[in-house]
mmCIF file of C-alpha atoms and ligand atoms in Angstrom:
data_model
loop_
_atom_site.group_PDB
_atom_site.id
_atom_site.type_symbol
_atom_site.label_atom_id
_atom_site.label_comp_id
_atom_site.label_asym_id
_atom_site.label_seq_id
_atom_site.Cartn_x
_atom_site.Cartn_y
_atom_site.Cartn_z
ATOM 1 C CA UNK A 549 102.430 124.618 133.513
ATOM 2 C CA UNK A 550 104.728 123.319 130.681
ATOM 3 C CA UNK A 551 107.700 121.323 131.406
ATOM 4 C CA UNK A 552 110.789 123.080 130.835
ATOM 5 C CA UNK A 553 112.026 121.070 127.640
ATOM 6 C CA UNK A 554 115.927 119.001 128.374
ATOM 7 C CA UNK A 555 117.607 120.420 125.430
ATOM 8 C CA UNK A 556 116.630 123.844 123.820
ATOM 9 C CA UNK A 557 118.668 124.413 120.855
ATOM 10 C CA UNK A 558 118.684 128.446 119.697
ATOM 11 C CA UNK A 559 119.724 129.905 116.220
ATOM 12 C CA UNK A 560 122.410 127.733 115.827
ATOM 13 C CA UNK A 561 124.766 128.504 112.829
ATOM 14 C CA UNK A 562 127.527 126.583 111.597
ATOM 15 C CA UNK A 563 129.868 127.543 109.451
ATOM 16 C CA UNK A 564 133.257 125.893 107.981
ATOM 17 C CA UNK A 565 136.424 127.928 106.519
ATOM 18 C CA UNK A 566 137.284 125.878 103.070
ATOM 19 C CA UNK A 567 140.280 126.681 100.929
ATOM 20 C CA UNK A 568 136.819 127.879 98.611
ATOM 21 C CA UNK A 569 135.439 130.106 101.147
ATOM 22 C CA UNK A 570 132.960 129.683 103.725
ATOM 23 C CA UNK A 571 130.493 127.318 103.863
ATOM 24 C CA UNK A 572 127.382 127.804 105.906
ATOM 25 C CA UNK A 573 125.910 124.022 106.866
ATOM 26 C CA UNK A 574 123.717 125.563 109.328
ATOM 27 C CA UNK A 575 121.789 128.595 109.112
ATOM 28 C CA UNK A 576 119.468 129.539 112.192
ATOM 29 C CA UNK A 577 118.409 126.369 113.535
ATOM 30 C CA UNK A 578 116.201 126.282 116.588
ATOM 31 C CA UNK A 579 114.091 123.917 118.248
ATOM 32 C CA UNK A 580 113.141 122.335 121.588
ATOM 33 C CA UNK A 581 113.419 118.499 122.755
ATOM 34 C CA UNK A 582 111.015 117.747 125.685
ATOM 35 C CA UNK A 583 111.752 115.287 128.285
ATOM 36 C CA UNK A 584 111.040 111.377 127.873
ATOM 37 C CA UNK A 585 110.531 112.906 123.206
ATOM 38 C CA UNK A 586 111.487 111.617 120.131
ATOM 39 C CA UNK A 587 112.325 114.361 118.204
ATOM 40 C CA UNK A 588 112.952 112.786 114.156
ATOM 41 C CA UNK A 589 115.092 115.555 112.195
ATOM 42 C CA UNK A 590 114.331 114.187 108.286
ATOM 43 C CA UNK A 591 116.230 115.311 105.536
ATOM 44 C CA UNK A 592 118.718 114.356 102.546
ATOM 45 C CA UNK A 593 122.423 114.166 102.722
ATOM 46 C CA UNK A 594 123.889 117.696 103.058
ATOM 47 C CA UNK A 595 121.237 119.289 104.517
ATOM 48 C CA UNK A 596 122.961 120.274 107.485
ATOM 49 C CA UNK A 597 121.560 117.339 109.953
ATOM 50 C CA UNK A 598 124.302 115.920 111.333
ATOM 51 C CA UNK A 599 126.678 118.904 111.454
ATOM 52 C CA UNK A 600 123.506 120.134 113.710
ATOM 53 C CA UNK A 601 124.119 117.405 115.792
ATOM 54 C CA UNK A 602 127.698 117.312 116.178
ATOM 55 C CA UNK A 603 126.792 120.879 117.216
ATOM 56 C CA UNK A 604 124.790 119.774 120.445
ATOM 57 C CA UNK A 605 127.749 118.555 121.992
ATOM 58 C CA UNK A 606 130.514 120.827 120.364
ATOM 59 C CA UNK A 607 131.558 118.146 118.224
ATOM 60 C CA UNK A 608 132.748 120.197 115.699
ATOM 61 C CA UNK A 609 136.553 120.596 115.092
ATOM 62 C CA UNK A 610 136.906 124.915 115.593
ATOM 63 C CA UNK A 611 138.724 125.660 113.457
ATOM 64 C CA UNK A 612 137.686 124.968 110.784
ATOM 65 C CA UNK A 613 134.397 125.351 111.944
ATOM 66 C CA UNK A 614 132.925 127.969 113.336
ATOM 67 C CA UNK A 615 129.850 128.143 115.784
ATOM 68 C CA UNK A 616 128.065 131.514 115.636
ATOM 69 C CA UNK A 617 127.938 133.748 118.548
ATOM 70 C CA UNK A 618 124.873 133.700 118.937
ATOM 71 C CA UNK A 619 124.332 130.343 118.721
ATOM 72 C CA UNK A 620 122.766 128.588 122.063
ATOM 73 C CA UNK A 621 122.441 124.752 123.295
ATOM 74 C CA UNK A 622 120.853 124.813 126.642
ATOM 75 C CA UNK A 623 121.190 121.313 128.066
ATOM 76 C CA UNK A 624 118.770 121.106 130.963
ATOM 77 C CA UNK A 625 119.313 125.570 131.403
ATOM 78 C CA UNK A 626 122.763 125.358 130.617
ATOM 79 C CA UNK A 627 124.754 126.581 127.770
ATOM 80 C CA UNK A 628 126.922 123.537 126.405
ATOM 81 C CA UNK A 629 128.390 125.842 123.720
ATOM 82 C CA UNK A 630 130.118 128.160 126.467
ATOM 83 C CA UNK A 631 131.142 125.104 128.650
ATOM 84 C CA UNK A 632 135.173 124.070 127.786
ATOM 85 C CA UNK A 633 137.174 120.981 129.482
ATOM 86 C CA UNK A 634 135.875 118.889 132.453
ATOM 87 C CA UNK A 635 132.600 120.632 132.536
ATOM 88 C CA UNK A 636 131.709 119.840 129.180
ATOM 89 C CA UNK A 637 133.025 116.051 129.813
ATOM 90 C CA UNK A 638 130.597 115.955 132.488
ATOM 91 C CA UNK A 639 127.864 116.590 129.841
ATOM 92 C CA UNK A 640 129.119 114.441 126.844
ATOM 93 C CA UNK A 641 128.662 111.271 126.795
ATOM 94 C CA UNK A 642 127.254 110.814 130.613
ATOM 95 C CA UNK A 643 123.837 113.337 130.356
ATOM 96 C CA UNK A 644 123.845 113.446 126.789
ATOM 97 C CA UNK A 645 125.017 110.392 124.272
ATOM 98 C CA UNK A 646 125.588 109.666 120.727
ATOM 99 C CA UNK A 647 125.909 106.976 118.424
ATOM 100 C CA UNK A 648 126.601 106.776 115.114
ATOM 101 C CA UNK A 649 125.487 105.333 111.067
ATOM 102 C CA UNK A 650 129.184 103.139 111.702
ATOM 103 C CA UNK A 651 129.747 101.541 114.671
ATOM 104 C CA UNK A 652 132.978 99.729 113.181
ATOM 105 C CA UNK A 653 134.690 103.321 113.019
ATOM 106 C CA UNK A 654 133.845 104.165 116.600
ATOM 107 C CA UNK A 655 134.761 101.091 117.793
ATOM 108 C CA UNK A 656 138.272 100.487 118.625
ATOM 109 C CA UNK A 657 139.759 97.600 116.711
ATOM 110 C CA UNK A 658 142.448 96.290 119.163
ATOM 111 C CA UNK A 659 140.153 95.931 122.509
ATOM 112 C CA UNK A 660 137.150 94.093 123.501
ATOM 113 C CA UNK A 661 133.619 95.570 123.375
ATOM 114 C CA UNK A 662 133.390 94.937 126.661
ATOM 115 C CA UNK A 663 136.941 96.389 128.125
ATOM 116 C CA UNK A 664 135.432 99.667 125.956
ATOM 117 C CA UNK A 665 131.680 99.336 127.916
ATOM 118 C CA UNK A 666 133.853 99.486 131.359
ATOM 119 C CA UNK A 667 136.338 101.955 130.225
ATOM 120 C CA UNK A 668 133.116 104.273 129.167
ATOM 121 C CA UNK A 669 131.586 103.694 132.880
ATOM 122 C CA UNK A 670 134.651 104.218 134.438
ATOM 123 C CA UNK A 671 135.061 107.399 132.808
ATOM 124 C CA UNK A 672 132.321 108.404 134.565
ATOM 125 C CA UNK A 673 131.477 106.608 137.507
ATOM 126 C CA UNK A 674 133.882 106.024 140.679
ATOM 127 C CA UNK A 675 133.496 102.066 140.106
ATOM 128 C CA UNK A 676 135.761 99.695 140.614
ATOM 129 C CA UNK A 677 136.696 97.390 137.855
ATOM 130 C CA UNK A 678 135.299 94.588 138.602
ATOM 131 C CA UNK A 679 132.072 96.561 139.012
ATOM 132 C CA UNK A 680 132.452 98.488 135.561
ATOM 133 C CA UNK A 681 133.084 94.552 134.048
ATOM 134 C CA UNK A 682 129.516 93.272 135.735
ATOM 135 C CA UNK A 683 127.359 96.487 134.454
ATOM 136 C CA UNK A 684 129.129 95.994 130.739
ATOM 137 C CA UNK A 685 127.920 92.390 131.474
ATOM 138 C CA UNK A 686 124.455 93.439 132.236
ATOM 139 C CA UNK A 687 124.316 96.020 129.247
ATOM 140 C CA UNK A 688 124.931 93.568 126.922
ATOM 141 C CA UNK A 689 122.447 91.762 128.022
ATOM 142 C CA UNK A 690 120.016 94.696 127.902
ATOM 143 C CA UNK A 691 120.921 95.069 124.409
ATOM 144 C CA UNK A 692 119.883 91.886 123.387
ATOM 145 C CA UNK A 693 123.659 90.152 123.079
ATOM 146 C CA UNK A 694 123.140 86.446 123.523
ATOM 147 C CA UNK A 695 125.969 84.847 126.283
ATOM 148 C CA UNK A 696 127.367 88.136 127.225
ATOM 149 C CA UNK A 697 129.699 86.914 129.719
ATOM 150 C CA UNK A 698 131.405 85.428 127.074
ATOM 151 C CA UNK A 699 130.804 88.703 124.486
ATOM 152 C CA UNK A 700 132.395 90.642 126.931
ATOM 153 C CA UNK A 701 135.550 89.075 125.393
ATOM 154 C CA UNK A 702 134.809 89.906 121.442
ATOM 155 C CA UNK A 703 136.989 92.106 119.557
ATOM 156 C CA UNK A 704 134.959 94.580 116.882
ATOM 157 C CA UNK A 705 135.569 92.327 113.607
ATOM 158 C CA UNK A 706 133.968 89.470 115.488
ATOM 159 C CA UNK A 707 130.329 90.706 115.377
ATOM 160 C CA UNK A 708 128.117 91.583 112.931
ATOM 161 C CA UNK A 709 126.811 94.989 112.006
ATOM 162 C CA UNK A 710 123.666 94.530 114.130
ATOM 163 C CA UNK A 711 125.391 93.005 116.962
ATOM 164 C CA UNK A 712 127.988 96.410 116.676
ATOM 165 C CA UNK A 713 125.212 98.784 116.850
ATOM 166 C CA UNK A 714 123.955 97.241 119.962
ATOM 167 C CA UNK A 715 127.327 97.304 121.581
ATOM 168 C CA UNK A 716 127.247 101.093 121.054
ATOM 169 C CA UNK A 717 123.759 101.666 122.474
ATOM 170 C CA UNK A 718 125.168 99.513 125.310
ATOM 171 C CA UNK A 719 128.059 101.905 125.425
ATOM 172 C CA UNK A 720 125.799 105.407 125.036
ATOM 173 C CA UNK A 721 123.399 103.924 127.743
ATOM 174 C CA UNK A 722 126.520 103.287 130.215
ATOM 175 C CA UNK A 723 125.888 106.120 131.961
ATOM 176 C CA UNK A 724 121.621 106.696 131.581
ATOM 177 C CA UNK A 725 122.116 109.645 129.646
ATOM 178 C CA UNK A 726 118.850 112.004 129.595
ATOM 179 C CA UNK A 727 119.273 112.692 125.785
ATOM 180 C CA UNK A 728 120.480 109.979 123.153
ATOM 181 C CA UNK A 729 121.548 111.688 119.680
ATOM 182 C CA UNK A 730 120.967 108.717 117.073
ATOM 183 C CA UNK A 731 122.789 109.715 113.956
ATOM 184 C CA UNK A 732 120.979 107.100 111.090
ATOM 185 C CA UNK A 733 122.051 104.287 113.573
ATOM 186 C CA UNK A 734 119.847 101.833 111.376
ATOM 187 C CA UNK A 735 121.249 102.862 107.882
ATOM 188 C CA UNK A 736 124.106 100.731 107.063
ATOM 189 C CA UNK A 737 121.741 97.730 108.221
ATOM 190 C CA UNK A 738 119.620 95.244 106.522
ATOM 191 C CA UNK A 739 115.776 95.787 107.661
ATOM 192 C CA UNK A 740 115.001 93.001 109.970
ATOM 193 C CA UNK A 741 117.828 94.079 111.770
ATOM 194 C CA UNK A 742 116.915 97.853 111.591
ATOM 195 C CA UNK A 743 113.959 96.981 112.799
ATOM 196 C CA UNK A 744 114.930 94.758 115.603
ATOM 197 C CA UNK A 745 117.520 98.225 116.338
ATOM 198 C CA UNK A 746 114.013 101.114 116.393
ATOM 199 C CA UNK A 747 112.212 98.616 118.663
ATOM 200 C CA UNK A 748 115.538 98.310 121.438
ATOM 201 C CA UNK A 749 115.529 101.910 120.909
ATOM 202 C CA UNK A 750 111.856 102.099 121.715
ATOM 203 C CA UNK A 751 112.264 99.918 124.650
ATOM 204 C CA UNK A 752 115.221 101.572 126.462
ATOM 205 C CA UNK A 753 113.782 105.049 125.878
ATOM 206 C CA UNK A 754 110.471 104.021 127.740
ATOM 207 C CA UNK A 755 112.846 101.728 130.368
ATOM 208 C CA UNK A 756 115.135 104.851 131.328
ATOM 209 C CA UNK A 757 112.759 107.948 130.219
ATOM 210 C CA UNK A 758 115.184 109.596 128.212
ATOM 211 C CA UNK A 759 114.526 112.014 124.886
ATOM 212 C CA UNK A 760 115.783 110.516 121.747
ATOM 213 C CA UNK A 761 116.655 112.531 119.075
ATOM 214 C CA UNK A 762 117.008 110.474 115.906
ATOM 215 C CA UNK A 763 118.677 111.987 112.609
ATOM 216 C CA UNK A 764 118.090 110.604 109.221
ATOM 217 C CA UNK A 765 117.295 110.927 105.784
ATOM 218 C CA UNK A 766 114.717 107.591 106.111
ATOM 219 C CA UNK A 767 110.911 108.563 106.718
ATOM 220 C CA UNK A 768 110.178 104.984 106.992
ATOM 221 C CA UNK A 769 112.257 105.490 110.313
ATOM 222 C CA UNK A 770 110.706 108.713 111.354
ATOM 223 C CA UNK A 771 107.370 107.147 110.785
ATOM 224 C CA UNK A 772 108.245 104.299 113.365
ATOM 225 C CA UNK A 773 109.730 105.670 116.213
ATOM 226 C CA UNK A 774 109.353 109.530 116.401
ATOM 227 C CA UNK A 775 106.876 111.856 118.005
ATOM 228 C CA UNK A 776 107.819 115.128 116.611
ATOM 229 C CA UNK A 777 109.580 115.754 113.250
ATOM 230 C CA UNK A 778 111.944 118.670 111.917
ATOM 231 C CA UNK A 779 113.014 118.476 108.537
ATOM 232 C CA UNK A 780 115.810 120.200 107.198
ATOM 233 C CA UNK A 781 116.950 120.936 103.550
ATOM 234 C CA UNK A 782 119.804 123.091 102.623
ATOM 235 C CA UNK A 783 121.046 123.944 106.225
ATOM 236 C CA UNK A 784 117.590 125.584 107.316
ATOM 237 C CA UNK A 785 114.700 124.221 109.248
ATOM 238 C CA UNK A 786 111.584 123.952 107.038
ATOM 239 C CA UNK A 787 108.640 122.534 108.640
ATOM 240 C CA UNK A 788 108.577 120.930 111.646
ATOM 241 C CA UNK A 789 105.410 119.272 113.317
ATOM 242 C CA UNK A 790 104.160 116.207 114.865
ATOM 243 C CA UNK A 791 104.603 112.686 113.034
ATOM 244 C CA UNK A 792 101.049 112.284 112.324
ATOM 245 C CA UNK A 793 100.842 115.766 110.853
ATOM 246 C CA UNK A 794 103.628 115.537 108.488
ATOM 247 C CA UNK A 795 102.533 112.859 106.866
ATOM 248 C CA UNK A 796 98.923 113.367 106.642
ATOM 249 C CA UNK A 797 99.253 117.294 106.075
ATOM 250 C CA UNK A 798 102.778 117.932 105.154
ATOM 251 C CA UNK A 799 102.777 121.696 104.867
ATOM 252 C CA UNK A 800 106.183 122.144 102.664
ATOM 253 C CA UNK A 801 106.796 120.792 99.160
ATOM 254 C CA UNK A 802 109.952 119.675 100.426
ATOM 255 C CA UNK A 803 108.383 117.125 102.870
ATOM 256 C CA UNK A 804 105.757 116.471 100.575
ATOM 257 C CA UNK A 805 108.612 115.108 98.219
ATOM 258 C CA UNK A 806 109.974 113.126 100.838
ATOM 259 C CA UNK A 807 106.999 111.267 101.557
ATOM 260 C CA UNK A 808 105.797 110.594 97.855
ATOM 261 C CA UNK A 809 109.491 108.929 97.173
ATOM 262 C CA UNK A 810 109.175 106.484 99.883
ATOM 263 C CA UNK A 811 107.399 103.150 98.480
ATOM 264 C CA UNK A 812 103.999 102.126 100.150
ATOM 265 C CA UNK A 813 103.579 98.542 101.091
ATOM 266 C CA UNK A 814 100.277 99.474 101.946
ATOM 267 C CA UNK A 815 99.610 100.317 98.349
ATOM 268 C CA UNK A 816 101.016 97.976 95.704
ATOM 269 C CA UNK A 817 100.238 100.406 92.693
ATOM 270 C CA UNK A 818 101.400 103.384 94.453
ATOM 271 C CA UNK A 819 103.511 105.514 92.151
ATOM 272 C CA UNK A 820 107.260 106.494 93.762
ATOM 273 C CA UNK A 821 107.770 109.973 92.467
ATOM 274 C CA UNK A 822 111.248 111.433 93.229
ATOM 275 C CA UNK A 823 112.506 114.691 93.985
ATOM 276 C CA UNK A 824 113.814 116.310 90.875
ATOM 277 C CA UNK A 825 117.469 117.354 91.357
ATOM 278 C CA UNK A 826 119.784 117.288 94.411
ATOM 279 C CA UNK A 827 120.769 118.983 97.378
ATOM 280 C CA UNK A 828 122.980 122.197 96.417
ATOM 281 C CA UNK A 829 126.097 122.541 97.731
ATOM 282 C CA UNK A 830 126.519 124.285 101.037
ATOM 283 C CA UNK A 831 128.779 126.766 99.114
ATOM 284 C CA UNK A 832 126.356 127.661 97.039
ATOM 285 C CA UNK A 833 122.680 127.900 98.414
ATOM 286 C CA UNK A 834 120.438 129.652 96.137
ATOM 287 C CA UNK A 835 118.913 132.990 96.649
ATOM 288 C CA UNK A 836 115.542 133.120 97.435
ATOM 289 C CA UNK A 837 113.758 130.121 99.063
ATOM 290 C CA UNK A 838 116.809 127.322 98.834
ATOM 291 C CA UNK A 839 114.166 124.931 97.493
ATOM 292 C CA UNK A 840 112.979 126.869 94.593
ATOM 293 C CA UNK A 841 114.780 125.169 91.590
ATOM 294 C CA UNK A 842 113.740 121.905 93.071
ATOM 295 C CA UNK A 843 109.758 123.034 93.921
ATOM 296 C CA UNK A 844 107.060 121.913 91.558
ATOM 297 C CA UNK A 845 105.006 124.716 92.705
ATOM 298 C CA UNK A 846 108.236 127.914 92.591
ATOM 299 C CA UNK A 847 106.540 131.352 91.082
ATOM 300 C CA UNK A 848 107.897 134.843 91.608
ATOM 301 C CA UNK A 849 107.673 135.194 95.196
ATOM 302 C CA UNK A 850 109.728 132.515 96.003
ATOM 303 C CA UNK A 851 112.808 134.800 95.070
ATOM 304 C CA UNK A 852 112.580 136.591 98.135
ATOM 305 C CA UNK A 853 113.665 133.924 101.514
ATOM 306 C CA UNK A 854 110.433 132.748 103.351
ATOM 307 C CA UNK A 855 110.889 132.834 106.885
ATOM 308 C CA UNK A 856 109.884 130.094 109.023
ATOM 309 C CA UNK A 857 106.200 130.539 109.864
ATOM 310 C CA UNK A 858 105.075 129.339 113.542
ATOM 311 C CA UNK A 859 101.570 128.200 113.859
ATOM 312 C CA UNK A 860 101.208 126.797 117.749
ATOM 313 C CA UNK A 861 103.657 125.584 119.871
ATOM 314 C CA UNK A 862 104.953 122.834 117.590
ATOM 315 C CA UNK A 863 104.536 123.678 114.097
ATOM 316 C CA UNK A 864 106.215 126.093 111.398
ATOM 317 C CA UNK A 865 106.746 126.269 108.087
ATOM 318 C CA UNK A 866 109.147 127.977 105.717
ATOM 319 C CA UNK A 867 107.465 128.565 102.570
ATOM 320 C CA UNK A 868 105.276 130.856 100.767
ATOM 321 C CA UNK A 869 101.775 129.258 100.345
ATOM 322 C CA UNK A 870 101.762 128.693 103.766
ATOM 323 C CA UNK A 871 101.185 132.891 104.002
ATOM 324 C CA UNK A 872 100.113 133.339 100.606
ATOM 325 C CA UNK A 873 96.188 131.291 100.729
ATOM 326 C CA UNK A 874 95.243 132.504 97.286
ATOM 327 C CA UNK A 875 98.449 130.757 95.744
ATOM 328 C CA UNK A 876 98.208 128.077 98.030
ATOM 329 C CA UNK A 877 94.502 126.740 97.006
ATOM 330 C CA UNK A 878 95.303 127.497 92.634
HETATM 331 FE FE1 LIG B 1354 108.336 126.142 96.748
HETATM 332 FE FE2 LIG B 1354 108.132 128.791 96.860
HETATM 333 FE FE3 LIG B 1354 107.433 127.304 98.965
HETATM 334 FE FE4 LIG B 1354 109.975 127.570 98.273
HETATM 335 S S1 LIG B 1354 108.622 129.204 98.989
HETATM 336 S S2 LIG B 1354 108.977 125.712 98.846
HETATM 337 S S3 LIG B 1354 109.858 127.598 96.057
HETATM 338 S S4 LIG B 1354 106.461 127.327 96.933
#
């Protein structure tokens, strides 16, 4: 029998009320996050990632967003969307935790990192403070934080970047959530530390068994660290598979244009090719499959919307040739 997966996340929609309109970020977005997984959603800027994962913990200021009706986030069975006040507190931040691409701007600048470790615990644990000040001290240390007796005392502006993004691991872990939401935690940093970052990552997820699900627009990162991969353009799932799959068979010309702009160290003469274009704008997705004016491989079909395609338990695709076989082997 298959696990029940922690989170199941079920045609969630987003939408924001602009002074231009409305703006759909997320349109239908479903997918499943087993227990002890690292789930890699992939993607460019605007594609709807990160207002997807605001979305898990209803992050989202309403108004002027809007989360549709029937829009579902069942955190181990139970709804998080319908949950309000100290029931959803219960969830946020002690189950499930998040950290962020800037740890600076989620840090606050006029107390220690380690009074804001304790405060975290003590939010959600019945410990005393002197026992909330010896399990910040013992995070920090899990983290990697050399002397962190003496850390304990640092304000923000006294550590690096890397040293930052540790602190908020240390701060998401304070409570062993089941599910960590990693929102490009490695982006703003240079790549022996972002490196040094995926592998304490690694090594806390096997340590407490929880399911990571890590957001960016780096495949590099997604190659490293994650088991299953959704990628999102324009607001929509549009293939989603396992790691190895998408980048040895990557089903949608999408993801096949993320992989062939990422530079190979593994071949020197390898030829970057980048996707031609950008990202619409969420006010203005185009008709049709959202990736046409961008695809390489667009013909008349592709002005009617693909729907995304299931083959198996953990793959789909939203495009064309992957229904269409005579188009798909011109
Ligand atoms: Fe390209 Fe058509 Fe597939 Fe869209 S449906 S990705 S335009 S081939």
């Amino acid at each position: 029998m298959t696990a029940t997966p922690i989170l199941q996340v079920h045609n969630l929609s987003v939408a924001f009320e602009t002074p231009r309109g409305v703006v759909h970020a997320v349109d239908d977005v479903s997918f499943d996050v087993a227990r002890g997984e690292t789930l890699g959603i992939v993607g460019e800027s605007g594609c709807g990632k990160t207002v997807t994962a605001l979305s898990l913990l209803k992050l989202i200021p309403q108004p002027p967003g809007r989360i549709s009706q029937e829009s579902r986030v069942l955190f181990d069975g139970v709804d998080v969307l319908s949950l309000e006040g100290e029931a959803l507190r219960k969830i946020r931040g002690a189950r499930v935790a998040m950290i962020f691409q800037d740890p600076v701007a989620s840090l606050n600048p006029v107390l220690t990192i380690g009074e804001q470790i304790a405060e975290t615990i003590r939010a959600h644990k019945p410990v005393s403070r002197a026992e909330a000040r010896e399990q910040a001290i013992l995070l920090l240390d899990r983290v990697g934080i050399p002397d962190p007796a003496h850390r304990y005392r640092s304000y923000p502006h006294q550590m690096s970047g890397g040293m930052l993004q540790r602190v908020m691991i240390a701060i998401a872990l304070s409570c062993t959530p089941d599910v960590l939401v990693a929102d490009e935690p490695t982006t703003a940093l240079d790549v022996t530390i972002q490196a040094q970052i995926l592998d304490l990552l690694r090594g806390i997820q096997d340590e407490y068994g929880m399911s990571l699900i890590l957001i960016t627009h780096d495949l590099g990162v997604i190659a490293e660290i994650a088991d299953r991969v959704i990628v999102m353009y324009a607001g929509q799932v549009v293939e989603e598979a396992a790691t190895e799959t998408i980048f040895s068979q990557p089903a949608h010309p999408y993801t096949r244009g993320l992989i062939d702009s990422v530079p190979r160290v593994d071949q020197p003469q390898y030829q970057i090719t980048a996707i031609p274009g950008s990202v619409p704008p969420a006010s203005n997705w185009p008709s049709g499959c959202r990736f046409h004016p961008r695809c390489p491989y667009a013909w008349d079909r592709c002005e009617t919307e693909p729907q995304l395609e299931r083959s198996g338990s953990s793959s789909a695709v939203r495009c064309w040739l992957a229904v269409d076989t005579d188009k798909a082997t011109e």
